[in-house]
Coordinates of C-alpha atoms and ligand atoms in Angstrom, one line a residue:
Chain A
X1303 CA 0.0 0.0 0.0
X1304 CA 0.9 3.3 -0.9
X1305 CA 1.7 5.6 2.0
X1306 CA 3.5 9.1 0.5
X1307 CA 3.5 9.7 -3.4
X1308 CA 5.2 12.8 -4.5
X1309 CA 4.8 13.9 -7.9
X1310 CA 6.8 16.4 -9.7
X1311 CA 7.5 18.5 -6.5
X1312 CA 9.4 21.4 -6.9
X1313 CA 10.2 24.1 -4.2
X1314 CA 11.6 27.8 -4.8
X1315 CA 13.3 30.2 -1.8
X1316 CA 13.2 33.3 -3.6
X1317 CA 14.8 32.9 -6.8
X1318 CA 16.4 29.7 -5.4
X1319 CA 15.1 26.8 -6.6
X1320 CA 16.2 24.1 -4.0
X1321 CA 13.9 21.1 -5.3
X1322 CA 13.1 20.5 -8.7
X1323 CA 11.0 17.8 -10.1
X1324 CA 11.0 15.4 -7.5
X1325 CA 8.7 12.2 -7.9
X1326 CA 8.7 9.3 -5.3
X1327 CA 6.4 6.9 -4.2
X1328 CA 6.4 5.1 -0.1
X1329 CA 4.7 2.1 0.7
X1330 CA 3.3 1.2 3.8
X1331 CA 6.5 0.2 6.5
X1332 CA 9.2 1.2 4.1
X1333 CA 12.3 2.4 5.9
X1334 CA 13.6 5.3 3.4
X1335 CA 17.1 7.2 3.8
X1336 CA 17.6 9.8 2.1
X1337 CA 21.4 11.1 1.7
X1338 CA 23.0 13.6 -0.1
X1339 CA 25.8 16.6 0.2
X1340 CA 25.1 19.6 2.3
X1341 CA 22.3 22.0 0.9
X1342 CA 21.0 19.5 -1.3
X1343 CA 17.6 20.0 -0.3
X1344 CA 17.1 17.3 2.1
X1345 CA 15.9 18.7 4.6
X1346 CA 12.9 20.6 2.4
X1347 CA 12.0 17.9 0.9
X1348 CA 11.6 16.5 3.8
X1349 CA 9.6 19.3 5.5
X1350 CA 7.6 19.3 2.0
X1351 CA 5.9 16.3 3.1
X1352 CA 4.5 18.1 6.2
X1353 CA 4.0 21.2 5.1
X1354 CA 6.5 22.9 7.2
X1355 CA 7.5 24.2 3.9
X1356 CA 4.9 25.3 1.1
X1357 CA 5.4 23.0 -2.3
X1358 CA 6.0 25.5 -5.2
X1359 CA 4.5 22.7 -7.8
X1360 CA 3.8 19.6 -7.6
X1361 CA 1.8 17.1 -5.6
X1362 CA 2.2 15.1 -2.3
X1363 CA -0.3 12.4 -1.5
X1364 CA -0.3 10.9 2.2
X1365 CA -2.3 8.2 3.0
X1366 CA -4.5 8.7 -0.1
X1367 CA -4.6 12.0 0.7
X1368 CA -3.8 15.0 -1.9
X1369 CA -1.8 17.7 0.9
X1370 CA -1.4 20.7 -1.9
X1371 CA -5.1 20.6 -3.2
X1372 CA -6.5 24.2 -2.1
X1373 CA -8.4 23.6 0.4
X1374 CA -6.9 21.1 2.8
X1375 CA -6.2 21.3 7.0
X1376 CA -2.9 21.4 6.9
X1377 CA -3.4 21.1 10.8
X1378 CA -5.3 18.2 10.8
X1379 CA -3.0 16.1 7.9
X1380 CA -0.4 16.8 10.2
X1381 CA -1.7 15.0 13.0
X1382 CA -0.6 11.2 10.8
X1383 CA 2.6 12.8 9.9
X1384 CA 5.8 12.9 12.9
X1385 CA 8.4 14.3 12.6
X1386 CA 12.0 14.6 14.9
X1387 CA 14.0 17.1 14.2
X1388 CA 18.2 17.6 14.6
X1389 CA 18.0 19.8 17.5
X1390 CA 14.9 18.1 19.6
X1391 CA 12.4 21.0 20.1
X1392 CA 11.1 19.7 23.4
X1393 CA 9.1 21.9 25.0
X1394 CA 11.2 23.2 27.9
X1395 CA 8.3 24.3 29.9
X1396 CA 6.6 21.0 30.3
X1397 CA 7.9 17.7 32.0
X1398 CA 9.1 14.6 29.7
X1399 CA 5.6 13.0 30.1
X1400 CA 3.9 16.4 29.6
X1401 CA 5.6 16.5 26.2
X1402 CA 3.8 13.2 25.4
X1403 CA 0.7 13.7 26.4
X1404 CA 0.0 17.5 25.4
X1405 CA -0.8 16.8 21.5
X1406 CA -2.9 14.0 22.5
X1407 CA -5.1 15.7 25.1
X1408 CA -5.1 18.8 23.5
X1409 CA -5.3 17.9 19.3
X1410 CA -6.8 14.2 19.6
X1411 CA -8.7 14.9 22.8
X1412 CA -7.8 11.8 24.5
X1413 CA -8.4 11.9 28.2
X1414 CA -5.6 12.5 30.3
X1415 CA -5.4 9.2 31.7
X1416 CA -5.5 7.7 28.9
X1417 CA -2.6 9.7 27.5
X1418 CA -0.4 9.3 30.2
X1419 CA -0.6 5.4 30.7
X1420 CA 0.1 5.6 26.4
X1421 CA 2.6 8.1 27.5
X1422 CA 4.3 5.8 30.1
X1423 CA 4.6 3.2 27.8
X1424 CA 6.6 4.9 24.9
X1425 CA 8.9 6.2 27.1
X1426 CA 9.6 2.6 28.8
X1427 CA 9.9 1.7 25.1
X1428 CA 12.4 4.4 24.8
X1429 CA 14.4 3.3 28.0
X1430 CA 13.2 6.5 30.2
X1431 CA 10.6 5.4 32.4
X1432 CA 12.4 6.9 35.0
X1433 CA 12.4 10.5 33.6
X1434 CA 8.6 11.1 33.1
X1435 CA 9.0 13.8 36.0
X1436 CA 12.4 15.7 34.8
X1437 CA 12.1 18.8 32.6
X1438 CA 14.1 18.4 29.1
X1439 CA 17.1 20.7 30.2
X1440 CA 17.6 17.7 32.5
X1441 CA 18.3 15.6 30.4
X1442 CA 21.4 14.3 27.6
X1443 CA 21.5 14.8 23.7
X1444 CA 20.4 11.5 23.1
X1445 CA 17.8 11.0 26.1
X1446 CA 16.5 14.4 24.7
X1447 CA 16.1 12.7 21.3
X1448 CA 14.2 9.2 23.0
X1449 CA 12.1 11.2 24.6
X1450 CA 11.0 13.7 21.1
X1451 CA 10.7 10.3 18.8
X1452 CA 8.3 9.1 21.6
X1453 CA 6.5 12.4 21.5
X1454 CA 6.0 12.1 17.7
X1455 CA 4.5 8.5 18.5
X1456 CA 2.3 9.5 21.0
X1457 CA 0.5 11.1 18.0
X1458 CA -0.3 7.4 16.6
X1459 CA 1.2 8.5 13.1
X1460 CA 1.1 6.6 10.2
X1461 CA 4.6 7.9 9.1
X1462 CA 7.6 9.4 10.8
X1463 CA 10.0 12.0 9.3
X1464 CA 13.4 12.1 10.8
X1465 CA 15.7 15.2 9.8
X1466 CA 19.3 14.5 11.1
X1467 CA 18.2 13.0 14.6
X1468 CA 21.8 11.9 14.9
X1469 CA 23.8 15.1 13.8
X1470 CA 23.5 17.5 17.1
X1471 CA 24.9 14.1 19.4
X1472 CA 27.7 13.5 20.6
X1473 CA 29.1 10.4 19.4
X1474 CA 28.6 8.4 22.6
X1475 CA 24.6 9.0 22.8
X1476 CA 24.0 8.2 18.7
X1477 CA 23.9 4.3 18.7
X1478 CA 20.9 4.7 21.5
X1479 CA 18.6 6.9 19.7
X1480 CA 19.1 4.4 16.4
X1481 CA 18.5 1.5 18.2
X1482 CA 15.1 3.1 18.7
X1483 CA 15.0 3.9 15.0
X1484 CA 15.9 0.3 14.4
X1485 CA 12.9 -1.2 16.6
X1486 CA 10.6 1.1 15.3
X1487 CA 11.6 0.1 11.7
X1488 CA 10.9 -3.5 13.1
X1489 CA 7.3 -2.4 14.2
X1490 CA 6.9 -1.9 10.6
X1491 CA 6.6 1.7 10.6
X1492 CA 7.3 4.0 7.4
X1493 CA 9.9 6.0 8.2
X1494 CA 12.0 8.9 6.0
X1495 CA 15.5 9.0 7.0
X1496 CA 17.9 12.3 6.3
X1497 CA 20.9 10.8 7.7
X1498 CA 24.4 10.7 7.6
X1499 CA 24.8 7.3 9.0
X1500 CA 25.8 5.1 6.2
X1501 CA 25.4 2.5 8.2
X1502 CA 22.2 2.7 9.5
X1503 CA 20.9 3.3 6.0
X1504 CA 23.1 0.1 4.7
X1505 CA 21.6 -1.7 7.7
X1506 CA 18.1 -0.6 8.1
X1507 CA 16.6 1.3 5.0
X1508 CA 14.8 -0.7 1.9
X1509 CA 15.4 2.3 0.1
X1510 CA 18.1 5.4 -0.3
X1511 CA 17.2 8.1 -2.2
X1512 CA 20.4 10.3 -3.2
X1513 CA 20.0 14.3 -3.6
X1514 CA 22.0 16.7 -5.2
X1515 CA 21.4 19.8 -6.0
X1516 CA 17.4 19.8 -5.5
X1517 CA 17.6 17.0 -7.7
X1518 CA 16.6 13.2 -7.3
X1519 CA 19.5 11.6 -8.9
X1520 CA 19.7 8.3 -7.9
X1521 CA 17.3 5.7 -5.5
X1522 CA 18.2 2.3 -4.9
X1523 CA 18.4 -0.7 -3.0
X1524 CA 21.2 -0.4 0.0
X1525 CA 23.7 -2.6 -0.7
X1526 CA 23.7 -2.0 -4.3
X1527 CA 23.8 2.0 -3.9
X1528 CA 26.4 1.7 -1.6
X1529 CA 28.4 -0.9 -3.3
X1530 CA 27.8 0.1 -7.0
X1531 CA 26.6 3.8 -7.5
X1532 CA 25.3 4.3 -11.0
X1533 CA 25.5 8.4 -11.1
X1534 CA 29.1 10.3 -11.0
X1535 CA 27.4 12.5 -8.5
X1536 CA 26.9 9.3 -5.6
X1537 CA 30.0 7.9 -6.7
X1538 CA 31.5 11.4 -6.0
X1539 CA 29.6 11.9 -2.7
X1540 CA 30.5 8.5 -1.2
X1541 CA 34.0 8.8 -1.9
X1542 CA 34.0 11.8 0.0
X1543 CA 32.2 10.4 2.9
X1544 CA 33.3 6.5 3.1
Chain B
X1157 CA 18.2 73.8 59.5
X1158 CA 14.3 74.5 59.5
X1159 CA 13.5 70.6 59.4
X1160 CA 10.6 69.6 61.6
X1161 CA 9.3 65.8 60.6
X1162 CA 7.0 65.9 64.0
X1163 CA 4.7 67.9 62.1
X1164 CA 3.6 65.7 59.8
X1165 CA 3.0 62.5 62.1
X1166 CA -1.2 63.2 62.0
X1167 CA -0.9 63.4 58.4
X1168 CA 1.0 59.7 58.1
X1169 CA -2.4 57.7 57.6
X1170 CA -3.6 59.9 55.2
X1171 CA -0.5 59.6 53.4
X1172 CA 0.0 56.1 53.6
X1173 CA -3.3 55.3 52.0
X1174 CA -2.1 57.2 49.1
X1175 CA -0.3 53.9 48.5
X1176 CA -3.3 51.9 48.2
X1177 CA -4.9 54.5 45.7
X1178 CA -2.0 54.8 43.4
X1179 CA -1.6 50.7 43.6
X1180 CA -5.0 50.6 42.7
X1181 CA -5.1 52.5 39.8
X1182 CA -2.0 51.3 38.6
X1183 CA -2.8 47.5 39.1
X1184 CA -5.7 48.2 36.7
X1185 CA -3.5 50.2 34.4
X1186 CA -1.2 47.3 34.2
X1187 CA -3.8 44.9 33.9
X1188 CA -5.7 46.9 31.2
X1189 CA -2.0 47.7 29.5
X1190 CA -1.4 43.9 29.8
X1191 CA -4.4 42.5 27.4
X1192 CA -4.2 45.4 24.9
X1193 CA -0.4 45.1 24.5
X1194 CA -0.9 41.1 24.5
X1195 CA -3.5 41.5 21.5
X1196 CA -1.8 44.5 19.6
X1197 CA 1.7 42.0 20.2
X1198 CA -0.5 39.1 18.5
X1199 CA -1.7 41.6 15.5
X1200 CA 1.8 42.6 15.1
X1201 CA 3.4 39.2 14.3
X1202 CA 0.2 38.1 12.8
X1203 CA -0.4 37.8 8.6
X1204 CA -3.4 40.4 8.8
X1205 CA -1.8 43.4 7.5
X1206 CA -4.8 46.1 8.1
X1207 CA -4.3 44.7 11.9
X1208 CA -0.8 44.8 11.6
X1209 CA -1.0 48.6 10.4
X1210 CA -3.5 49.3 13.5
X1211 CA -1.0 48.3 15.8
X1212 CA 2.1 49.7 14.5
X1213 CA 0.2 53.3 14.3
X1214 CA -1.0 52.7 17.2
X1215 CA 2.2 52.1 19.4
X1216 CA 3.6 55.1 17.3
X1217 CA 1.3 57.7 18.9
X1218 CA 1.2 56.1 22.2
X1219 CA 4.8 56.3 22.1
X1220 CA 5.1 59.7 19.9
X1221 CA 3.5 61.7 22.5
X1222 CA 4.3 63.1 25.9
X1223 CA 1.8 60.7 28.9
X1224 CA 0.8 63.8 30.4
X1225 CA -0.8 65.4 27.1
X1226 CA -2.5 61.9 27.1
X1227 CA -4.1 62.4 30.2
X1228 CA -5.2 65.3 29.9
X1229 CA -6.5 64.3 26.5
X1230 CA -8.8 62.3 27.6
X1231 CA -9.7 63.4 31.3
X1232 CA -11.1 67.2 29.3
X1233 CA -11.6 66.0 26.0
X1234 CA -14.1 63.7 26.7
X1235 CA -16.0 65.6 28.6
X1236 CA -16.1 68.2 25.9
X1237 CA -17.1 66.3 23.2
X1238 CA -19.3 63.4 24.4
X1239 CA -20.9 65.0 27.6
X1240 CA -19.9 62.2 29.4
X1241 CA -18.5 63.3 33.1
X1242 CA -15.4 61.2 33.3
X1243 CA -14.4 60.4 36.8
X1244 CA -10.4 61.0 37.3
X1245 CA -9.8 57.4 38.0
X1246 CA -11.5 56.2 34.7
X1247 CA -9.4 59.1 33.0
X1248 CA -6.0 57.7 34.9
X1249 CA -6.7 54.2 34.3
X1250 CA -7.7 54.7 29.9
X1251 CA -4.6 57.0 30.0
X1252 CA -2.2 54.5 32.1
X1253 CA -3.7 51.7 30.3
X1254 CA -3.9 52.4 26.9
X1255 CA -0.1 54.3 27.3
X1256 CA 1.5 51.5 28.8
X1257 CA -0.2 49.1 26.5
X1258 CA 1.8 50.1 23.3
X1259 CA 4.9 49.6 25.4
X1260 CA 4.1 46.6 27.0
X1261 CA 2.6 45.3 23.4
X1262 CA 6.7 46.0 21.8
X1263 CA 7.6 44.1 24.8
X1264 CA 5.9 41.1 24.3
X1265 CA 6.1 41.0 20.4
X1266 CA 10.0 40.9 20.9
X1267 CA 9.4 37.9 23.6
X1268 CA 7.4 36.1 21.4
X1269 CA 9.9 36.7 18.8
X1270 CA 12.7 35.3 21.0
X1271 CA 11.1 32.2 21.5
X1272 CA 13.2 29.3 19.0
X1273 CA 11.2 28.7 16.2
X1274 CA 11.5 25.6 16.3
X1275 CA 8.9 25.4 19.1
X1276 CA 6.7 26.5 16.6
X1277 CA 7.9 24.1 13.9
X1278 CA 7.2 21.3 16.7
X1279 CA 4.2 22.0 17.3
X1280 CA 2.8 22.7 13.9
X1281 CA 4.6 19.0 13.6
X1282 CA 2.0 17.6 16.3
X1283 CA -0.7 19.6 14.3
X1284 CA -1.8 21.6 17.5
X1285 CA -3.9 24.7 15.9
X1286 CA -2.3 28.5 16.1
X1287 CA -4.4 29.4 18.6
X1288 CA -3.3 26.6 21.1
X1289 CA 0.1 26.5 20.2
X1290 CA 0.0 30.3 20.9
X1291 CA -1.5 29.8 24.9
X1292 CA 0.6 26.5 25.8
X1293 CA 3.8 26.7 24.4
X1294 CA 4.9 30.0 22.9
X1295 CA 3.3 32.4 25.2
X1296 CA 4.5 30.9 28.6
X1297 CA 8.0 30.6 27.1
X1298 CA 7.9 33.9 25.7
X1299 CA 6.4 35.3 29.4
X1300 CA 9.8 34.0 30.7
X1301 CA 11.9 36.3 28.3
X1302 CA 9.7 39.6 28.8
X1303 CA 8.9 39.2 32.6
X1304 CA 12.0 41.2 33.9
X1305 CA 10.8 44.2 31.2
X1306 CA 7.3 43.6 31.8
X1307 CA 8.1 44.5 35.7
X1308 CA 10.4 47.3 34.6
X1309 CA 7.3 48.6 32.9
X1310 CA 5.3 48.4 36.0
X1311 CA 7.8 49.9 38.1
X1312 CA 7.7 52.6 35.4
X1313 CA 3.9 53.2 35.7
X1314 CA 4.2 53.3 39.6
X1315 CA 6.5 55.8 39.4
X1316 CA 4.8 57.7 36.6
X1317 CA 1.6 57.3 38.0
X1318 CA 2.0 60.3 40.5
X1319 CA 1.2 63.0 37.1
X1320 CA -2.3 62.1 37.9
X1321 CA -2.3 64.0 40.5
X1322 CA -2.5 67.1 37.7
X1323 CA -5.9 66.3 37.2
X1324 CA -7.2 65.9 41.1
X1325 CA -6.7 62.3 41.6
X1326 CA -6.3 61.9 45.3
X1327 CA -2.6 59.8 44.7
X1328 CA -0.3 59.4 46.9
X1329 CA 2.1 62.4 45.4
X1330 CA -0.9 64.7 45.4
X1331 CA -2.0 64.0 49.0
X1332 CA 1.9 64.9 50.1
X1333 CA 0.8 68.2 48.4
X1334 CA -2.3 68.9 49.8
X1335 CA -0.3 67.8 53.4
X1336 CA 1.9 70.4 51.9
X1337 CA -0.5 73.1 51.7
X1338 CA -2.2 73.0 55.2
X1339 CA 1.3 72.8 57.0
X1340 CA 2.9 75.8 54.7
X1341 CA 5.4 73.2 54.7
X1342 CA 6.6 71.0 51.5
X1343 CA 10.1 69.7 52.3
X1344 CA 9.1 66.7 54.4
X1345 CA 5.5 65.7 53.1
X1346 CA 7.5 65.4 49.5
X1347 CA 10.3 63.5 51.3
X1348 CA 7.9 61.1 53.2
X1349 CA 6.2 59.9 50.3
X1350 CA 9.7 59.9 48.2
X1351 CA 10.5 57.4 50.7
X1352 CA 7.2 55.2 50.4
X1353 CA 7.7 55.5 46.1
X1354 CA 11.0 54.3 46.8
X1355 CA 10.0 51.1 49.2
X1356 CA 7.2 50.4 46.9
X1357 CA 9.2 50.2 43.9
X1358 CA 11.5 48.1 46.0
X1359 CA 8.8 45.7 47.0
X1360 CA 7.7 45.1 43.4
X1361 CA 11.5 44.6 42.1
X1362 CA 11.4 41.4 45.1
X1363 CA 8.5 40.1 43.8
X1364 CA 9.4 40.1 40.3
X1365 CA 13.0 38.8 41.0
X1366 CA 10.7 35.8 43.7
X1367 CA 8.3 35.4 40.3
X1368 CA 11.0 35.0 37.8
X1369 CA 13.0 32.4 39.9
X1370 CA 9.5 30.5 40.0
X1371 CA 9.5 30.5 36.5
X1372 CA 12.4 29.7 36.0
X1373 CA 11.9 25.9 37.4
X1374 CA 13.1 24.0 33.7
X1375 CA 16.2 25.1 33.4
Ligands
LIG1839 N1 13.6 29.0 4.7 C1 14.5 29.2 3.7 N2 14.7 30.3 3.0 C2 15.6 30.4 2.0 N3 16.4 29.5 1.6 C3 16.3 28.3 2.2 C4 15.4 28.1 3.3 N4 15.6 26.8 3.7 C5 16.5 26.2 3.0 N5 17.0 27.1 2.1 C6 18.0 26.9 1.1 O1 17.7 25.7 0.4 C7 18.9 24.9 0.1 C8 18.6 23.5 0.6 O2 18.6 23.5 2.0 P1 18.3 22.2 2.9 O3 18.3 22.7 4.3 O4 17.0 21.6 2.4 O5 19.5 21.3 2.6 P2 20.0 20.0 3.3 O6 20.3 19.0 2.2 O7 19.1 19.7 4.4 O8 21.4 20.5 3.9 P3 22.1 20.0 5.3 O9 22.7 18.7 5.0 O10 23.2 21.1 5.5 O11 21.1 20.0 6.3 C9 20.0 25.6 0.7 O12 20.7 26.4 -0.3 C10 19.4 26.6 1.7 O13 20.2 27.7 1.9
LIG1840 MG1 19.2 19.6 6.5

């Protein structure tokens, strides 16, 4: 099944076009990386798909549904969409499990029990039970990042964007936040990947989609990207980087 | 030396309810400045542009011109035009208010502003409307930045508060004149109530420093 179809997407800062002519399609539990140099347009692509940036053309389809026809709730399309970012964006006002459970009570209208026991579960999955009480400035890189990738599923999404979640970490705290990634790939949720660890794309993701330049210029299977790049551009860029 | 502070002991009580007059007008002022400023701050980094315009013009005359021509704006004006008595306190509290509201309405616009944007991003992310994301996650973060210039402000208005007494409003500066007056003395009625300005304004700094440490409890 079909979960994100982007056709033709294109996006303009300015007089800087930063994505041109993208098409992909998603299915249902795929794990996607998507790598490329700096500036490439990752990121906006990525933030495309929820709307945190305005297509310029083009169309995105989640979950059937057409996210650039006129006049669509952006707010309420976002509710199936989460989305970690590099630098966290906990709210640092509100305790770990008050992070959880505030888009739930407030957006889904789940009662507060409810959300809290869901609540106390992620972040046991996560490995923070003990840290439903602290306050985000408490806490390290990578607990920070546990406890915003259990925020995101508190939402019950049917797709999770993740834009660097590694890249603001030290190196000690990455390999816990992607062992989350990993079991959440095993739950069989679609994920979209920016990442630069090769590894984790090699290791977890059915599919790598290579940028350059706002351009789509090569997708393929792992171990074949990786191991045989077909365009000068990802042979270039993983010589650089491997 | 001709300095006699016996004099004025039968006048302290008078004097010291001046404190509770001028607090009371200028908690209201505050109040009233606070909601206006917090709406015109909301038009001003809002997409509406005729609302935007209000606001900025607005704040530029509020700001343009001197508080006292203000007050007397609208403690004679009104009356002359619309028939309509105005009491000095009303007068005080529109001119305090609606003064201290363009200020306070900067001030909150450039707390709002301060506030990372990613917060925003995150919670447009979790698809919590404007509106909500506004109350419960960028406005109490953005109270935290402008709290120690929101008190300023307030400290401001206490002080500036005694220029009612131009129009009659029984303050505490105008009671230390009308003290004044009956003694044929000035020098220590003015003093005295210098001296209860100055502990006042010192009593609101304490709280504001006692509130912002509250505030302060996720860092
Ligand atoms: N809001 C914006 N306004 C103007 N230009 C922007 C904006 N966001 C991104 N850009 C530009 O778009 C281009 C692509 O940026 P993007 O952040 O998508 O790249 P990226 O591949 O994620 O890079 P990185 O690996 O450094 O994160 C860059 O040239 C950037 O300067
Ligand atoms: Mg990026």
């Amino acid at each position: 099944m079909l979960v994100i179809k982007v056709q033709k997407l294109s996006k303009t800062f300015g007089d800087n076009q930063v994505l041109k002519d993208i098409s992909v399609e998603i299915n249902a539990g795929e794990v996607v990386s998507i790598i490329g140099p700096s500036g490439s347009g990752k990121s906006t692509f990525l933030r495309c798909i929820n709307l945190l940036e305005k297509p310029t053309e083009g169309k995105i389809f989640v979950a059937g549904q057409d996210l650039t026809a006129p006049k669509v709730n952006v707010t309420k399309a976002r509710e199936k969409i989460g989305m970690v970012f590099q630098h966290f964006h906990l709210f640092p006002h509100l305790t770990v499990l008050d992070n959880l459970t505030y888009a739930p009570i407030k957006v889904k209208q789940i009662k507060k029990a409810d959300a809290e026991d869901k609540g106390r579960k992620l972040l046991d999955r996560v490995g923070l039970a003990d840290k439903e009480k602290a306050y985000p400035n408490s806490l390290s890189g990578g607990q920070k990042q546990r406890v915003a990738i259990a925020r995101a599923l508190a939402m019950e999404p049917d797709l999770m964007l993740f834009d660097e979640p590694t890249s603001a970490l030290d190196p000690e705290m990455v390999k816990e936040v992607l062992d989350v990634m990993k079991d959440l790939a095993h739950t069989g949720m679609t994920m979209l990947v920016v990442t630069h660890e090769m590894g984790f794309a090699r290791e977890v993701a059915d599919q790598v989609l290579f940028l350059d330049e706002g351009r789509l210029v090569e997708t393929g299977e792992p171990n074949a990207f990786f191991d045989k790049p077909v365009s000068e551009r990802a042979q270039d860029f993983l010589a650089k980087i491997l | 030396m001709n300095l006699d502070f016996t004099q004025i002991v039968p006048y302290i009580p008078f004097m010291i309810e001046g404190i509770w007059v001028t607090l009371q007008f200028v908690l209201v002022s505050i109040l009233v400045g606070f909601l206006i400023g917090t709406v015109l701050a909301l038009f001003k980094i809002g997409n509406i542009k005729p609302l935007r315009w209000f606001a900025d013009a607005y704040t530029s005359i509020f700001r343009g011109t001197p508080l006292i021509l203000q007050l007397m704006i609208i403690y004679f004006a009104i009356p002359q035009l619309t028939a309509y008595d105005i009491s000095p306190f009303l007068s005080a509290v529109m001119a305090f208010g609606l003064n201290s509201s363009a200020y306070v309405s900067e001030i909150i616009r450039a707390g709002i502003q301060a506030v990372d944007r990613g917060q925003t991003e995150a919670a447009h992310a979790l698809g919590v409307p404007y509106r909500q994301m506004m109350i419960d996650i960028i406005l109490p973060q953005a109270l935290k930045n402008i709290l120690p210039a929101l008190m300023n402000e307030f400290i401001t208005l206490t002080k500036e508060s005694a220029i009612v007494s131009t129009i009659g409003y029984l303050d505490l500066m105008r009671r230390s004149q009308v003290v004044g007056a009956e003694l044929f003395r000035n020098f220590e009625p003015l003093l005295f109530v210098g001296v209860l300005y100055w502990s006042m304004v010192m009593v609101l700094t304490l709280i504001g420093r006692w509130v912002e440490r509250r505030l302060n409890v996720g860092d």
